[in-house]
XYZ file of C-alpha atoms in Angstrom:
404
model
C 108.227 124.577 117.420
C 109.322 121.076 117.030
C 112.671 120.512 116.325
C 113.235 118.576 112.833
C 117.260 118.148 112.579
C 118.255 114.453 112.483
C 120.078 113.770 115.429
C 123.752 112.706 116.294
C 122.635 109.251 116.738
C 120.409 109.350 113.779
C 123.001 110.410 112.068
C 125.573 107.346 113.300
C 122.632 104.964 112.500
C 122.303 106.417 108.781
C 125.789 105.903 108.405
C 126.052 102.753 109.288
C 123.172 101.872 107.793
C 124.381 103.043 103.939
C 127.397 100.979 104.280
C 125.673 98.096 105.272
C 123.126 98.452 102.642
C 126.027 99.143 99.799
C 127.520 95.749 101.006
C 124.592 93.669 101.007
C 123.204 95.114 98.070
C 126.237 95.708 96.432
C 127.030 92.091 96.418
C 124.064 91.126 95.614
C 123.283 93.032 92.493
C 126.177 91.221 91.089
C 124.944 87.893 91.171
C 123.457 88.532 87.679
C 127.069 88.468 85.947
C 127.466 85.005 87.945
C 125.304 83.445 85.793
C 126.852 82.886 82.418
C 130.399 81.423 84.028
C 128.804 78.977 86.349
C 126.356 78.182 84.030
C 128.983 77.142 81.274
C 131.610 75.837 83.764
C 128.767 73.322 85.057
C 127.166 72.752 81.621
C 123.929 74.019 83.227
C 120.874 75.655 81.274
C 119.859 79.599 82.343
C 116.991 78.050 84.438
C 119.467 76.402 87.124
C 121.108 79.440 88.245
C 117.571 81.429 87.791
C 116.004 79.211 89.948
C 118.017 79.357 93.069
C 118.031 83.306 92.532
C 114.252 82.944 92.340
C 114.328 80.588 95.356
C 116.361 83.489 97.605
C 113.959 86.134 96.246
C 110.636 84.212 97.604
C 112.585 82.956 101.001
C 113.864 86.422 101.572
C 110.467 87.365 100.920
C 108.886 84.810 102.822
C 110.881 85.183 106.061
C 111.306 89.018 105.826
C 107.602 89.875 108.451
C 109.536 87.125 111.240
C 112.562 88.630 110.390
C 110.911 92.150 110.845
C 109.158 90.786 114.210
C 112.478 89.945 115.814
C 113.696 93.428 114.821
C 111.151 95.428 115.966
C 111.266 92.957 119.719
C 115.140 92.786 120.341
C 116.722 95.823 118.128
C 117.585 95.796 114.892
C 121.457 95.496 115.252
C 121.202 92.185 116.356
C 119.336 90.450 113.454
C 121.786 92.600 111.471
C 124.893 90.806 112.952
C 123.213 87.352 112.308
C 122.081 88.067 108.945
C 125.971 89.452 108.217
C 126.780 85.736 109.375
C 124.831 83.684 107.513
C 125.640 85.981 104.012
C 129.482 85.376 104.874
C 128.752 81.526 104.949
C 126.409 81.408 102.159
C 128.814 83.409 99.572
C 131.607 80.883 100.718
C 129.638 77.764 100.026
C 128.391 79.727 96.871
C 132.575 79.666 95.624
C 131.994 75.573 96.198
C 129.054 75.236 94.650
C 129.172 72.927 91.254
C 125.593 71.303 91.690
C 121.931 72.984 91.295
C 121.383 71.869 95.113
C 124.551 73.478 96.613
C 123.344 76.114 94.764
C 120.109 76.337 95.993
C 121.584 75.677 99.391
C 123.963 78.766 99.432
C 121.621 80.978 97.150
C 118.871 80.155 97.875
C 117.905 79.456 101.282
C 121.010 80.756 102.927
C 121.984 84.073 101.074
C 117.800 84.583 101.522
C 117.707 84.263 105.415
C 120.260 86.292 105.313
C 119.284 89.483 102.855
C 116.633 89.491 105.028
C 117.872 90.290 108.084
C 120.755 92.892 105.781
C 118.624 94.751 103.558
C 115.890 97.730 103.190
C 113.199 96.527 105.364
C 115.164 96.070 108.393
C 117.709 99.081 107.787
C 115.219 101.319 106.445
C 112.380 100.584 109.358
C 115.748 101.210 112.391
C 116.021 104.652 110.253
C 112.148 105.176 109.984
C 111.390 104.558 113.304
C 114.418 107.140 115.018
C 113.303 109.561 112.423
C 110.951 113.020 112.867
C 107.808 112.065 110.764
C 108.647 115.114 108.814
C 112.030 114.158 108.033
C 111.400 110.365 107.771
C 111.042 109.724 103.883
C 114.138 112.210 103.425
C 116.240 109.807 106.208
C 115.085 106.493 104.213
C 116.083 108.309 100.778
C 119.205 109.238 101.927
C 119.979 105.771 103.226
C 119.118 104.330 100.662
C 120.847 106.554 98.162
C 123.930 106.065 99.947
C 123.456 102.078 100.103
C 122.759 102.363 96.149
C 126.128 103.655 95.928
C 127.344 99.996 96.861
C 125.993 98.864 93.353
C 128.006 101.585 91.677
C 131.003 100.300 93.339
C 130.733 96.548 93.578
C 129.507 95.287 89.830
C 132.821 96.552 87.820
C 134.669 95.568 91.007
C 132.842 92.250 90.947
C 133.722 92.063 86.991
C 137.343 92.947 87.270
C 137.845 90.043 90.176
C 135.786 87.517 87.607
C 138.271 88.103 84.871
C 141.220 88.142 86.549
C 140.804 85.246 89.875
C 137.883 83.796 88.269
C 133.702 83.437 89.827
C 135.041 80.935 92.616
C 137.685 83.380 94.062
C 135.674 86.300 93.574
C 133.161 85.064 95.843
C 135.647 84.265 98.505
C 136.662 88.194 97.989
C 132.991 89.518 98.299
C 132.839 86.842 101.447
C 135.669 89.169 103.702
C 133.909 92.115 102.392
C 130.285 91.080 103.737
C 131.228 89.914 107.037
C 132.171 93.878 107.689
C 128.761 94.063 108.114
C 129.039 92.198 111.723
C 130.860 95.045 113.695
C 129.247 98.005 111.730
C 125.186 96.788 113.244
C 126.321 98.103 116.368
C 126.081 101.738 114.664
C 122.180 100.967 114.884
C 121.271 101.991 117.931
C 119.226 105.089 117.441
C 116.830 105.600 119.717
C 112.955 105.896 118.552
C 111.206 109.165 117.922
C 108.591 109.895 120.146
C 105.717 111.971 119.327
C 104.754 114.393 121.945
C 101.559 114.749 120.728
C 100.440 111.140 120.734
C 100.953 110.921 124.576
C 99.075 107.414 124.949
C 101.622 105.521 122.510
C 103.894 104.735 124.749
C 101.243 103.079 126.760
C 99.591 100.657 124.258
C 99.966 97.495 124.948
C 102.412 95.635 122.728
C 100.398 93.436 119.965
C 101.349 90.293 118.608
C 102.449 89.563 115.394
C 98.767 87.461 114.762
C 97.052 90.830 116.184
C 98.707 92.810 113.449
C 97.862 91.055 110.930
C 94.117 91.597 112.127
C 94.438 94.882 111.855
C 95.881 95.027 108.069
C 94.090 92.240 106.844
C 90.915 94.747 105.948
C 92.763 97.595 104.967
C 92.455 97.397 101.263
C 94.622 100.418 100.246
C 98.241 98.369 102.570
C 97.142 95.503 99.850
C 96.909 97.588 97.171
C 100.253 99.008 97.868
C 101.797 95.539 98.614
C 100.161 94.727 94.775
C 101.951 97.513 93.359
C 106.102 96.119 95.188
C 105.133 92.959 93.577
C 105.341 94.843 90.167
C 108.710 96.732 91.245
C 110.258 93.069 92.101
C 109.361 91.306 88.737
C 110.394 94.032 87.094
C 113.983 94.816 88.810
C 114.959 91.108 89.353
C 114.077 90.316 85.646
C 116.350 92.850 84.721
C 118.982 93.023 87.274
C 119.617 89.215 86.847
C 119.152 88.216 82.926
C 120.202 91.659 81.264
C 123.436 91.019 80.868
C 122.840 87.615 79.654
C 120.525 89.585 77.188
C 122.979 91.601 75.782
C 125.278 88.943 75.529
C 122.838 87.085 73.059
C 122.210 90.269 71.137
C 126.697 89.966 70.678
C 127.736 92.620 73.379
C 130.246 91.732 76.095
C 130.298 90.929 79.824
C 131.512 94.441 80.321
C 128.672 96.101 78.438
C 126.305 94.452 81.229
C 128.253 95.840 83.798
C 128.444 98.642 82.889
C 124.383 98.813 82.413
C 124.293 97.674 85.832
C 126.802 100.237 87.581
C 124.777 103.118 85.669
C 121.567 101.746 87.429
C 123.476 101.452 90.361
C 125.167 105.201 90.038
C 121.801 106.596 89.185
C 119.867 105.081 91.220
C 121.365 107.136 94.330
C 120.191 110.022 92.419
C 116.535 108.381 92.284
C 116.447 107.011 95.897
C 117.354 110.347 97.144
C 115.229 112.034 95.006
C 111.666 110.094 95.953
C 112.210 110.184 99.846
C 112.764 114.428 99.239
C 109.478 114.611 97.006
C 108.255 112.046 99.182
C 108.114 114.521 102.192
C 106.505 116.993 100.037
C 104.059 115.700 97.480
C 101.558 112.486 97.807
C 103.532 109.035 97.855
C 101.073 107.021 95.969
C 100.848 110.008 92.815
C 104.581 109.775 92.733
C 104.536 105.731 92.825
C 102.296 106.113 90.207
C 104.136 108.474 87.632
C 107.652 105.643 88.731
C 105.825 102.786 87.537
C 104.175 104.553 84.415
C 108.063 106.276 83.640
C 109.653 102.775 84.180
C 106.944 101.104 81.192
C 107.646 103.706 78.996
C 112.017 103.541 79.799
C 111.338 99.600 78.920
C 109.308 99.994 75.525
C 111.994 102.629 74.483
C 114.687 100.028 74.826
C 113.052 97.044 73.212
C 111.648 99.803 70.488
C 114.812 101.247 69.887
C 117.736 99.390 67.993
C 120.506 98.037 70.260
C 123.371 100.121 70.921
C 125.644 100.474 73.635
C 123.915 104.579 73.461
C 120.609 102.547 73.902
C 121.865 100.331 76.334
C 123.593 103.266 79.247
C 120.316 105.291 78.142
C 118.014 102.566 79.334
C 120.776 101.895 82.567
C 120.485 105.590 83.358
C 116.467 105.719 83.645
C 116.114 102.926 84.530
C 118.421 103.720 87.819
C 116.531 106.758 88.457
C 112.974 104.730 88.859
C 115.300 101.300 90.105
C 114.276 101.302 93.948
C 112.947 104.856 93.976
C 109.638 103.175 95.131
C 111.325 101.760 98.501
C 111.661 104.921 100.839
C 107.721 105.443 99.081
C 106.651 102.370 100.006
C 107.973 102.273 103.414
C 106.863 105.817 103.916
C 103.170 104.960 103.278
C 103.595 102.037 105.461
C 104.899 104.292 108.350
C 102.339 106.853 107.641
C 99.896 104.198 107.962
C 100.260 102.142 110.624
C 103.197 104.588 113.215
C 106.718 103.251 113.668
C 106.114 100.762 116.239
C 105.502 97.674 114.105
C 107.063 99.248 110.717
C 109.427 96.093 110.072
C 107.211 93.622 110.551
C 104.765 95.557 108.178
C 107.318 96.616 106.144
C 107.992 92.945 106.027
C 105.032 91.872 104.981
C 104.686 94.202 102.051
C 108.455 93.111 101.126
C 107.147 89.248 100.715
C 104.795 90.494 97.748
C 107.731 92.332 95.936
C 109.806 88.912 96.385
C 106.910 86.886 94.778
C 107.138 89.144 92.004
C 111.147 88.615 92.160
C 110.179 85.392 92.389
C 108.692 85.334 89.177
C 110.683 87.608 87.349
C 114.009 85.761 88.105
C 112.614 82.211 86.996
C 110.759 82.912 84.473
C 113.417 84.674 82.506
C 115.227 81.540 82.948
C 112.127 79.509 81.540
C 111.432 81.994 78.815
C 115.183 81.620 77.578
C 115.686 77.771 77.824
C 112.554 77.590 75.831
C 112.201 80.297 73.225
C 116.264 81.542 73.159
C 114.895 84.498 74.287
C 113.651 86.619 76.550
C 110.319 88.436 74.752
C 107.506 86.916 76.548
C 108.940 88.552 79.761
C 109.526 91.767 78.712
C 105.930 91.649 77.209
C 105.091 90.921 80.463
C 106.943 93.616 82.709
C 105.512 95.995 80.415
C 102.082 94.920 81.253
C 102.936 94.945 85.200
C 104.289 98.943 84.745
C 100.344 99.657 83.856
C 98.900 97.364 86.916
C 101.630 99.215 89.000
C 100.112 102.875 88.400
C 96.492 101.488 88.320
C 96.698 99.592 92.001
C 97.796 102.966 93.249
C 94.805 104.759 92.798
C 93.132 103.285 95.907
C 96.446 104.239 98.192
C 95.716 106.474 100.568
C 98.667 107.567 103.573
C 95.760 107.515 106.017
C 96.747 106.565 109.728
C 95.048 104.261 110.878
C 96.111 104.118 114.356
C 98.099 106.372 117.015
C 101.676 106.745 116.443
């Protein structure tokens, strides 16, 4: 009988990887209560700060399969150090920033190179591929259940710094904070599982990153799935960035918002947890399904509802249960797909569709606010999305398509 205990050196590498994660993530989950300071300090619209949150979204989207193809060639702990570089740099030239192209300079393109080298694909492919296939989608739930807990943590942190050193200081804090992430890659050093069965894996040649892609390109149900992230980042970066904003136009306070934050953040480790331990037990794409169907239904409640701060931690507690519940899914199926050998890279490329949608989400709430003074087309819209999300899942099969 196989045995199915995570290792000592899995268990180092998950570790590391959850503080890492609650850094990166941590900090940037709290971008969103950036926006009304620096937008009224600099007499800017919503749209300039929206934009160069939607311009990190599609770069760290965009970047994330190269990113994932440097992993998965020299080790994952080394694109982790650089990316825990660049984020230290880009978060101090974000406390300089009083134009829309510093902005988009340290937000944008630099904060995305480096969230992709700091986040869940990377991280949650290192823990993926050292994992037992049995025990993988309970590894990459408890990773990133533990990482979630950096949300918790970091947005009334983030909120206490803003009102008491101000937005440019506070940055300068989360800087020193981030560039802890440096020394703690080296806890990445896991070494892959091996199957014993699949005795000619080790032999396969290595394929480049223009093979892979010939191999994915006709597999309908790894498009399907990547439709379906595209959903999950509309829908969280729409939220995550212009909610408190929201509620600050509906004549609640900064802290309300941050509060509706840390509850996604504190419940979300409940959520995260929760889908990788189904996830080794019951069919990926049925339980993506019921997420994206439970997440429409959490959104029409709140906009149904009338506004109270009851309604509000309601709708921050569900919604932090279904918040990135579909990652240690979606990575699963990828894994289950396709082995561990290339998972970053193809974890990568189903990342760039969710950033499209983040894309999206994050700039057009901007657009739909300058315009309108509100945000109702948008929710309208991530409504619609939560049905496309469980129909696109329908044709997503875990079906391995090659030998792991």
């Amino acid at each position: 009988m196989t045995d199915t205990r995570f290792s000592k050196p899995l268990i180092y590498m998950l570790i590391g990887s959850a503080i890492i994660l609650a850094l990166s993530l941590g900090v940037r989950h709290a971008f969103g209560l950036y926006l009304v300071p620096m937008s009224h300090e600099f007499g800017w619209g919503h749209n300039v700060f929206s934009l160069a949150i939607a311009m990190q979204n599609l770069i760290w989207g965009a970047v994330q399969p190269i990113t994932g193809a440097f992993a998965d060639k020299y080790g994952s702990k080394v694109v982790v150090a650089v990316g825990g570089v660049l984020y230290t740099i880009g978060l101090l030239l974000m406390a300089f920033s009083s134009t829309g192209l510093l902005l988009n300079l340290s937000v944008g393109l630099i904060l995305g190179l480096a969230l992709s080298a700091t986040s869940f694909p990377v991280l949650l492919s290192a823990v993926g591929r050292a994992a037992h296939p049995e025990k993988r989608s309970l590894a990459m739930g408890i990773a990133s259940a533990a990482g979630s807990f950096g949300q918790f943590i970091m947005l009334p942190s983030t909120l206490l710094l803003l009102q008491n050193i101000g937005w440019s200081a506070a940055l300068i804090v989360s800087a020193i904070l981030v560039a802890l992430i440096v020394p703690l890659a080296w806890m990445l050093k896991a070494p892959m599982y091996i199957n014993p069965n699949a005795k000619t894996a080790s032999n396969a040649p290595s394929l480049s990153f223009k093979q892979i892609l010939v191999i994915v390109k006709n597999h309908k149900p790894f498009w399907f799935l990547a439709l379906g992230f595209l959903v999950c980042g509309f829908q969280v970066v729409f939220i995550g960035i212009h909610l408190p904003g929201y509620l600050i136009d509906h004549g609640f306070n900064a802290t309300t918002g941050t509060i509706f934050l840390a509850l996604v953040g504190l419940f979300n480790i409940i959520g995260t947890y929760g889908a990788g331990w189904l996830g080794g037990k019951y069919s990926k794409p049925h339980l993506l399904m019921l997420l994206y169907g439970l997440r429409g239904i959490a959104i029409i409640a709140f906009l149904m509802l009338p506004l109270s701060t009851w309604t509000i931690y309601a709708f921050g507690i569900s919604m932090g249960l279904l918040w990135l519940s579909t990652v240690p899914l979606t990575n699963g199926i990828v894994a289950n797909m396709f082995g561990v050998k290339y998972l970053t890279m193809l974890s990568g490329i189903v990342f760039f569709t969710h950033q499209i949608g983040s894309f999206f989400g994050g700039w057009l709430g901007g657009v739909n606010h300058d315009m309108t003074g509100n945000y109702n087309i948008i929710w309208g819209v991530s409504i619609a999305l939560s049905v496309l999300g469980v129909l696109v899942h329908f044709w997503v099969n875990e079906d391995n398509v090659v030998n792991e």
